[in-house]
Short mmCIF file of C-alpha atoms in Angstrom, two decimals:
data_model
loop_
_atom_site.label_atom_id
_atom_site.label_comp_id
_atom_site.label_asym_id
_atom_site.label_seq_id
_atom_site.Cartn_x
_atom_site.Cartn_y
_atom_site.Cartn_z
CA UNK A 175 18.19 6.08 -1.77
CA UNK A 176 19.08 2.71 -4.03
CA UNK A 177 21.16 3.43 -6.94
CA UNK A 178 19.82 3.08 -10.56
CA UNK A 179 21.09 0.24 -13.13
CA UNK A 180 21.80 1.26 -16.33
CA UNK A 181 23.45 -0.45 -19.48
CA UNK A 182 24.67 2.01 -22.41
CA UNK A 183 25.49 0.58 -25.86
CA UNK A 184 26.44 -2.40 -25.20
CA UNK A 185 28.13 -5.04 -27.48
CA UNK A 186 29.41 -8.46 -26.72
CA UNK A 187 30.20 -10.89 -29.37
CA UNK A 188 31.00 -14.72 -28.16
CA UNK A 189 32.40 -17.54 -31.52
CA UNK A 190 31.62 -14.94 -34.09
CA UNK A 191 28.36 -14.43 -33.16
CA UNK A 192 26.67 -11.43 -31.79
CA UNK A 193 25.10 -11.93 -28.61
CA UNK A 194 24.07 -8.56 -27.43
CA UNK A 195 23.66 -6.06 -30.21
CA UNK A 196 23.90 -1.96 -29.44
CA UNK A 197 21.48 -2.79 -26.26
CA UNK A 198 20.96 0.63 -23.74
CA UNK A 199 17.80 -0.01 -20.45
CA UNK A 200 17.71 1.18 -17.27
CA UNK A 201 16.32 -0.20 -14.26
CA UNK A 202 14.61 1.56 -11.50
CA UNK A 203 14.15 0.76 -7.67
CA UNK A 204 11.13 -0.33 -6.89
CA UNK A 205 10.09 -2.16 -10.17
CA UNK A 206 9.77 -5.72 -11.28
CA UNK A 207 10.65 -6.02 -14.32
CA UNK A 208 10.94 -9.39 -16.92
CA UNK A 209 13.37 -10.13 -19.58
CA UNK A 210 11.53 -12.04 -22.35
CA UNK A 211 12.53 -13.08 -25.90
CA UNK A 212 12.60 -16.49 -27.62
CA UNK A 213 15.43 -19.04 -27.20
CA UNK A 214 18.98 -17.98 -28.44
CA UNK A 215 17.84 -13.81 -27.98
CA UNK A 216 20.30 -13.31 -25.14
CA UNK A 217 18.37 -12.79 -22.11
CA UNK A 218 20.72 -14.96 -19.92
CA UNK A 219 24.21 -12.94 -21.21
CA UNK A 220 22.28 -9.84 -20.60
CA UNK A 221 21.82 -10.70 -17.07
CA UNK A 222 25.06 -11.81 -16.40
CA UNK A 223 26.32 -8.50 -17.99
CA UNK A 224 24.25 -6.40 -15.77
CA UNK A 225 25.38 -8.15 -12.58
CA UNK A 226 29.01 -7.62 -13.16
CA UNK A 227 30.06 -11.36 -14.64
CA UNK A 228 30.32 -10.44 -18.00
CA UNK A 229 32.12 -7.73 -19.52
CA UNK A 230 30.96 -6.17 -22.42
CA UNK A 231 33.47 -5.82 -25.81
CA UNK A 232 31.83 -1.93 -25.76
CA UNK A 233 29.16 -0.01 -23.69
CA UNK A 234 29.26 -0.26 -20.21
CA UNK A 235 26.51 -1.00 -16.86
CA UNK A 236 26.85 1.56 -14.37
CA UNK A 237 25.21 1.07 -10.76
CA UNK A 238 24.72 4.63 -9.68
CA UNK A 239 27.42 7.61 -10.34
CA UNK A 240 30.44 4.43 -11.44
CA UNK A 241 30.62 1.56 -13.95
CA UNK A 242 29.98 -1.82 -12.18
CA UNK A 243 33.66 -2.71 -12.82
CA UNK A 244 34.84 0.20 -10.06
CA UNK A 245 32.44 -1.11 -7.39
CA UNK A 246 34.87 -3.61 -4.84
CA UNK A 247 33.58 -6.44 -5.24
CA UNK A 248 32.72 -6.42 -1.39
CA UNK A 249 30.56 -3.68 -2.00
CA UNK A 250 28.79 -4.74 -5.12
CA UNK A 251 27.62 -8.11 -3.55
CA UNK A 252 26.19 -5.94 -1.11
CA UNK A 253 24.23 -4.44 -3.29
CA UNK A 254 23.09 -7.28 -5.92
CA UNK A 255 22.64 -10.53 -5.84
CA UNK A 256 21.86 -13.32 -8.72
CA UNK A 257 19.85 -16.37 -8.91
CA UNK A 258 21.04 -18.56 -11.92
CA UNK A 259 19.33 -21.46 -13.57
CA UNK A 260 22.14 -24.03 -12.25
CA UNK A 261 23.75 -23.46 -8.93
CA UNK A 262 25.49 -27.41 -8.31
CA UNK A 263 26.14 -28.03 -4.84
CA UNK A 264 28.92 -30.85 -4.81
CA UNK A 265 29.23 -31.77 -1.49
CA UNK A 266 27.25 -32.53 1.88
CA UNK A 267 24.90 -29.13 3.02
CA UNK A 268 21.82 -28.87 4.73
CA UNK A 269 19.63 -26.04 3.14
CA UNK A 270 20.02 -23.77 5.69
CA UNK A 271 23.56 -23.61 4.92
CA UNK A 272 22.91 -22.73 0.92
CA UNK A 273 21.02 -20.04 2.17
CA UNK A 274 23.91 -18.91 4.88
CA UNK A 275 26.13 -18.36 2.07
CA UNK A 276 24.42 -15.59 0.95
CA UNK A 277 25.77 -13.58 4.03
CA UNK A 278 29.40 -13.71 2.66
CA UNK A 279 29.46 -10.17 1.86
CA UNK A 280 28.34 -9.29 5.22
CA UNK A 281 29.52 -9.65 8.96
CA UNK A 282 28.47 -12.58 10.86
CA UNK A 283 26.62 -11.12 13.71
CA UNK A 284 22.92 -11.77 12.93
CA UNK A 285 23.36 -14.00 10.40
CA UNK A 286 21.30 -17.07 11.74
CA UNK A 287 18.35 -14.90 12.83
CA UNK A 288 18.23 -13.69 9.12
CA UNK A 289 18.66 -17.26 7.32
CA UNK A 290 15.64 -18.04 9.57
CA UNK A 291 13.52 -15.00 8.66
CA UNK A 292 14.23 -15.48 5.06
CA UNK A 293 13.89 -19.27 5.25
CA UNK A 294 10.10 -18.73 6.91
CA UNK A 295 9.26 -16.11 3.82
CA UNK A 296 10.22 -18.46 1.45
CA UNK A 297 8.15 -21.35 2.39
CA UNK A 298 11.66 -23.30 3.09
CA UNK A 299 11.75 -23.37 6.89
CA UNK A 300 11.04 -27.41 6.70
CA UNK A 301 14.00 -27.46 4.46
CA UNK A 302 16.43 -26.49 6.70
CA UNK A 303 18.31 -29.63 8.12
CA UNK A 304 18.15 -31.98 5.11
CA UNK A 305 20.74 -32.36 2.56
CA UNK A 306 20.56 -29.92 -0.80
CA UNK A 307 21.73 -32.35 -3.38
CA UNK A 308 18.94 -34.86 -2.20
CA UNK A 309 16.10 -31.78 -2.57
CA UNK A 310 13.59 -31.91 -5.89
CA UNK A 311 14.18 -29.11 -8.28
CA UNK A 312 11.82 -26.92 -6.91
CA UNK A 313 13.03 -27.40 -3.47
CA UNK A 314 16.01 -26.19 -4.67
CA UNK A 315 14.87 -23.03 -6.19
CA UNK A 316 13.17 -21.91 -3.34
CA UNK A 317 16.43 -22.28 -1.16
CA UNK A 318 18.23 -20.36 -3.83
CA UNK A 319 15.83 -17.76 -3.73
CA UNK A 320 16.03 -17.58 -0.13
CA UNK A 321 20.06 -17.79 -0.43
CA UNK A 322 20.02 -14.51 -2.41
CA UNK A 323 17.31 -12.68 -0.26
CA UNK A 324 19.53 -13.54 2.52
CA UNK A 325 22.61 -11.64 0.48
CA UNK A 326 20.26 -8.60 0.21
CA UNK A 327 19.01 -8.29 3.77
CA UNK A 328 19.35 -5.28 5.86
CA UNK A 329 17.26 -3.72 8.14
CA UNK A 330 14.61 -6.63 8.40
CA UNK A 331 14.28 -6.40 4.51
CA UNK A 332 15.84 -7.05 1.18
CA UNK A 333 17.58 -3.91 -0.56
CA UNK A 334 19.04 -3.60 -3.87
CA UNK A 335 19.04 -5.29 -7.13
CA UNK A 336 17.22 -9.17 -7.60
CA UNK A 337 18.23 -10.80 -10.48
CA UNK A 338 16.80 -13.93 -11.63
CA UNK A 339 17.09 -16.49 -14.44
CA UNK A 340 14.03 -18.60 -15.17
CA UNK A 341 13.49 -18.84 -10.99
CA UNK A 342 10.03 -20.70 -11.41
CA UNK A 343 11.03 -23.08 -14.25
CA UNK A 344 10.85 -26.26 -11.81
CA UNK A 345 8.06 -24.93 -9.52
CA UNK A 346 4.65 -25.90 -9.30
CA UNK A 347 1.54 -24.15 -9.40
CA UNK A 348 1.34 -23.08 -6.38
CA UNK A 349 5.22 -21.91 -5.54
CA UNK A 350 5.09 -20.34 -9.12
CA UNK A 351 2.36 -18.10 -7.96
CA UNK A 352 3.78 -17.87 -4.00
CA UNK A 353 7.34 -17.02 -5.21
CA UNK A 354 6.11 -13.93 -7.95
CA UNK A 355 3.63 -12.82 -5.57
CA UNK A 356 6.58 -12.30 -3.06
CA UNK A 357 8.64 -10.96 -5.07
CA UNK A 358 6.15 -8.59 -6.34
CA UNK A 359 5.27 -7.45 -2.94
CA UNK A 360 9.08 -7.07 -1.61
CA UNK A 361 9.92 -4.94 -4.64
CA UNK A 362 6.37 -2.46 -3.70
CA UNK A 363 8.53 -1.30 -0.35
CA UNK A 364 10.66 0.66 -2.90
CA UNK A 365 14.43 -0.30 -1.64
CA UNK A 366 14.49 -3.69 -4.10
CA UNK A 367 14.37 -3.95 -7.74
CA UNK A 368 13.77 -7.28 -9.57
CA UNK A 369 14.73 -8.54 -12.90
CA UNK A 370 14.06 -11.58 -13.68
CA UNK A 371 13.99 -13.76 -16.92
CA UNK A 372 10.84 -15.26 -17.77
CA UNK A 373 9.97 -18.02 -20.32
CA UNK A 374 6.16 -18.29 -19.30
CA UNK A 375 4.88 -15.49 -20.58
CA UNK A 376 1.60 -15.52 -18.58
CA UNK A 377 3.66 -15.30 -15.80
CA UNK A 378 5.18 -12.62 -16.97
CA UNK A 379 1.89 -10.81 -17.87
CA UNK A 380 0.56 -11.14 -14.86
CA UNK A 381 3.26 -9.92 -12.44
CA UNK A 382 5.89 -7.63 -14.03
CA UNK A 383 5.52 -4.13 -14.02
CA UNK A 384 7.58 -3.60 -17.29
CA UNK A 385 8.50 -5.91 -19.84
CA UNK A 386 11.84 -5.81 -22.00
CA UNK A 387 11.56 -8.11 -25.33
CA UNK A 388 14.99 -9.15 -26.77
CA UNK A 389 15.61 -10.84 -30.21
CA UNK A 390 19.06 -11.73 -31.55
CA UNK A 391 20.49 -9.34 -28.49
CA UNK A 392 18.87 -6.35 -29.42
CA UNK A 393 16.02 -4.74 -27.19
CA UNK A 394 13.13 -4.85 -29.49
CA UNK A 395 10.18 -4.04 -27.34
CA UNK A 396 9.66 -2.52 -23.88
CA UNK A 397 7.02 -1.22 -22.10
CA UNK A 398 4.07 -2.54 -19.89
CA UNK A 399 2.15 -5.97 -20.47
CA UNK A 400 -0.54 -4.47 -22.33
CA UNK A 401 2.00 -2.40 -24.52
CA UNK A 402 4.05 -5.48 -25.24
CA UNK A 403 2.46 -8.60 -25.83
CA UNK A 404 0.26 -7.93 -28.38
CA UNK A 405 -0.97 -10.86 -30.65
CA UNK A 406 1.11 -8.98 -33.63
CA UNK A 407 4.08 -8.48 -31.31
CA UNK A 408 4.90 -11.79 -30.17
CA UNK A 409 3.88 -12.95 -33.67
CA UNK A 410 6.50 -11.33 -34.97
CA UNK A 411 9.18 -11.77 -32.74
CA UNK A 412 8.11 -15.28 -31.67
CA UNK A 413 7.69 -16.72 -34.76
CA UNK A 414 4.16 -18.77 -33.27
CA UNK A 415 0.86 -18.84 -33.73
CA UNK A 416 -0.99 -17.07 -30.70
CA UNK A 417 -3.62 -15.43 -29.26
CA UNK A 418 -3.90 -12.55 -26.91
CA UNK A 419 -6.64 -11.77 -24.68
CA UNK A 420 -7.17 -9.70 -21.72
CA UNK A 421 -7.61 -11.68 -18.13
CA UNK A 422 -11.23 -10.48 -17.23
CA UNK A 423 -10.15 -9.28 -13.29
CA UNK A 424 -6.60 -7.62 -14.16
CA UNK A 425 -6.91 -6.73 -17.74
CA UNK A 426 -3.33 -8.17 -18.04
CA UNK A 427 -2.55 -9.96 -21.25
CA UNK A 428 -3.20 -13.87 -21.28
CA UNK A 429 -1.48 -15.36 -23.74
CA UNK A 430 -2.51 -18.84 -25.81
CA UNK A 431 -0.77 -21.13 -28.02
CA UNK A 432 -3.40 -21.92 -31.07
CA UNK A 433 -3.92 -25.51 -31.81
#
């Protein structure tokens, strides 16, 4: 059974600025969560704290029965994977080699078959032999998604916690839909928790089970897309003139900027 991931009373400051301010949350297995908020809200910082790459000034993040800092590095890497906004590769390496990096925390046996499987799953098999540095931004994002899925792949499926920072920013409409549809389907299997920073509010509204809205390091709203993504809430925290309607099929919010 998957461990729950919790943040308790997190605070973190840098350069005299409070980036995360007394924040509590819990992430549940089998759930797809979207982190939203205006620029500078603390979304990427929170993601780095939830994954153990940044240590809070006070409070703690816990995975199961112990703090993240108490987990042996290899065991933690087998339970959570992170896809950042920037994933630089400075030397020549085929895309399949980048995906294979995800298997570093695991024994090497069976790694090639897993790499092939996740590249097929993410639609990037045809990129396998190409130099990663020469791929388009969208192609690189798809390869990175395959890498983090490979990191969590166990017994024929991804199991653990998957954190993604703007995973669709360079994707066209087809690949945005395919990627979020895939993540949503994988989370439904119950052994994968997904937490993604998304700037596109309509994508967050369409695919997330739960929305976490951050503003100046505080969690100011959370709940279903319908509960959080109202005109009053979004206007207050984004300071944008917008209109929210209900999708005619799903009933989920559709956000439009006013001209």
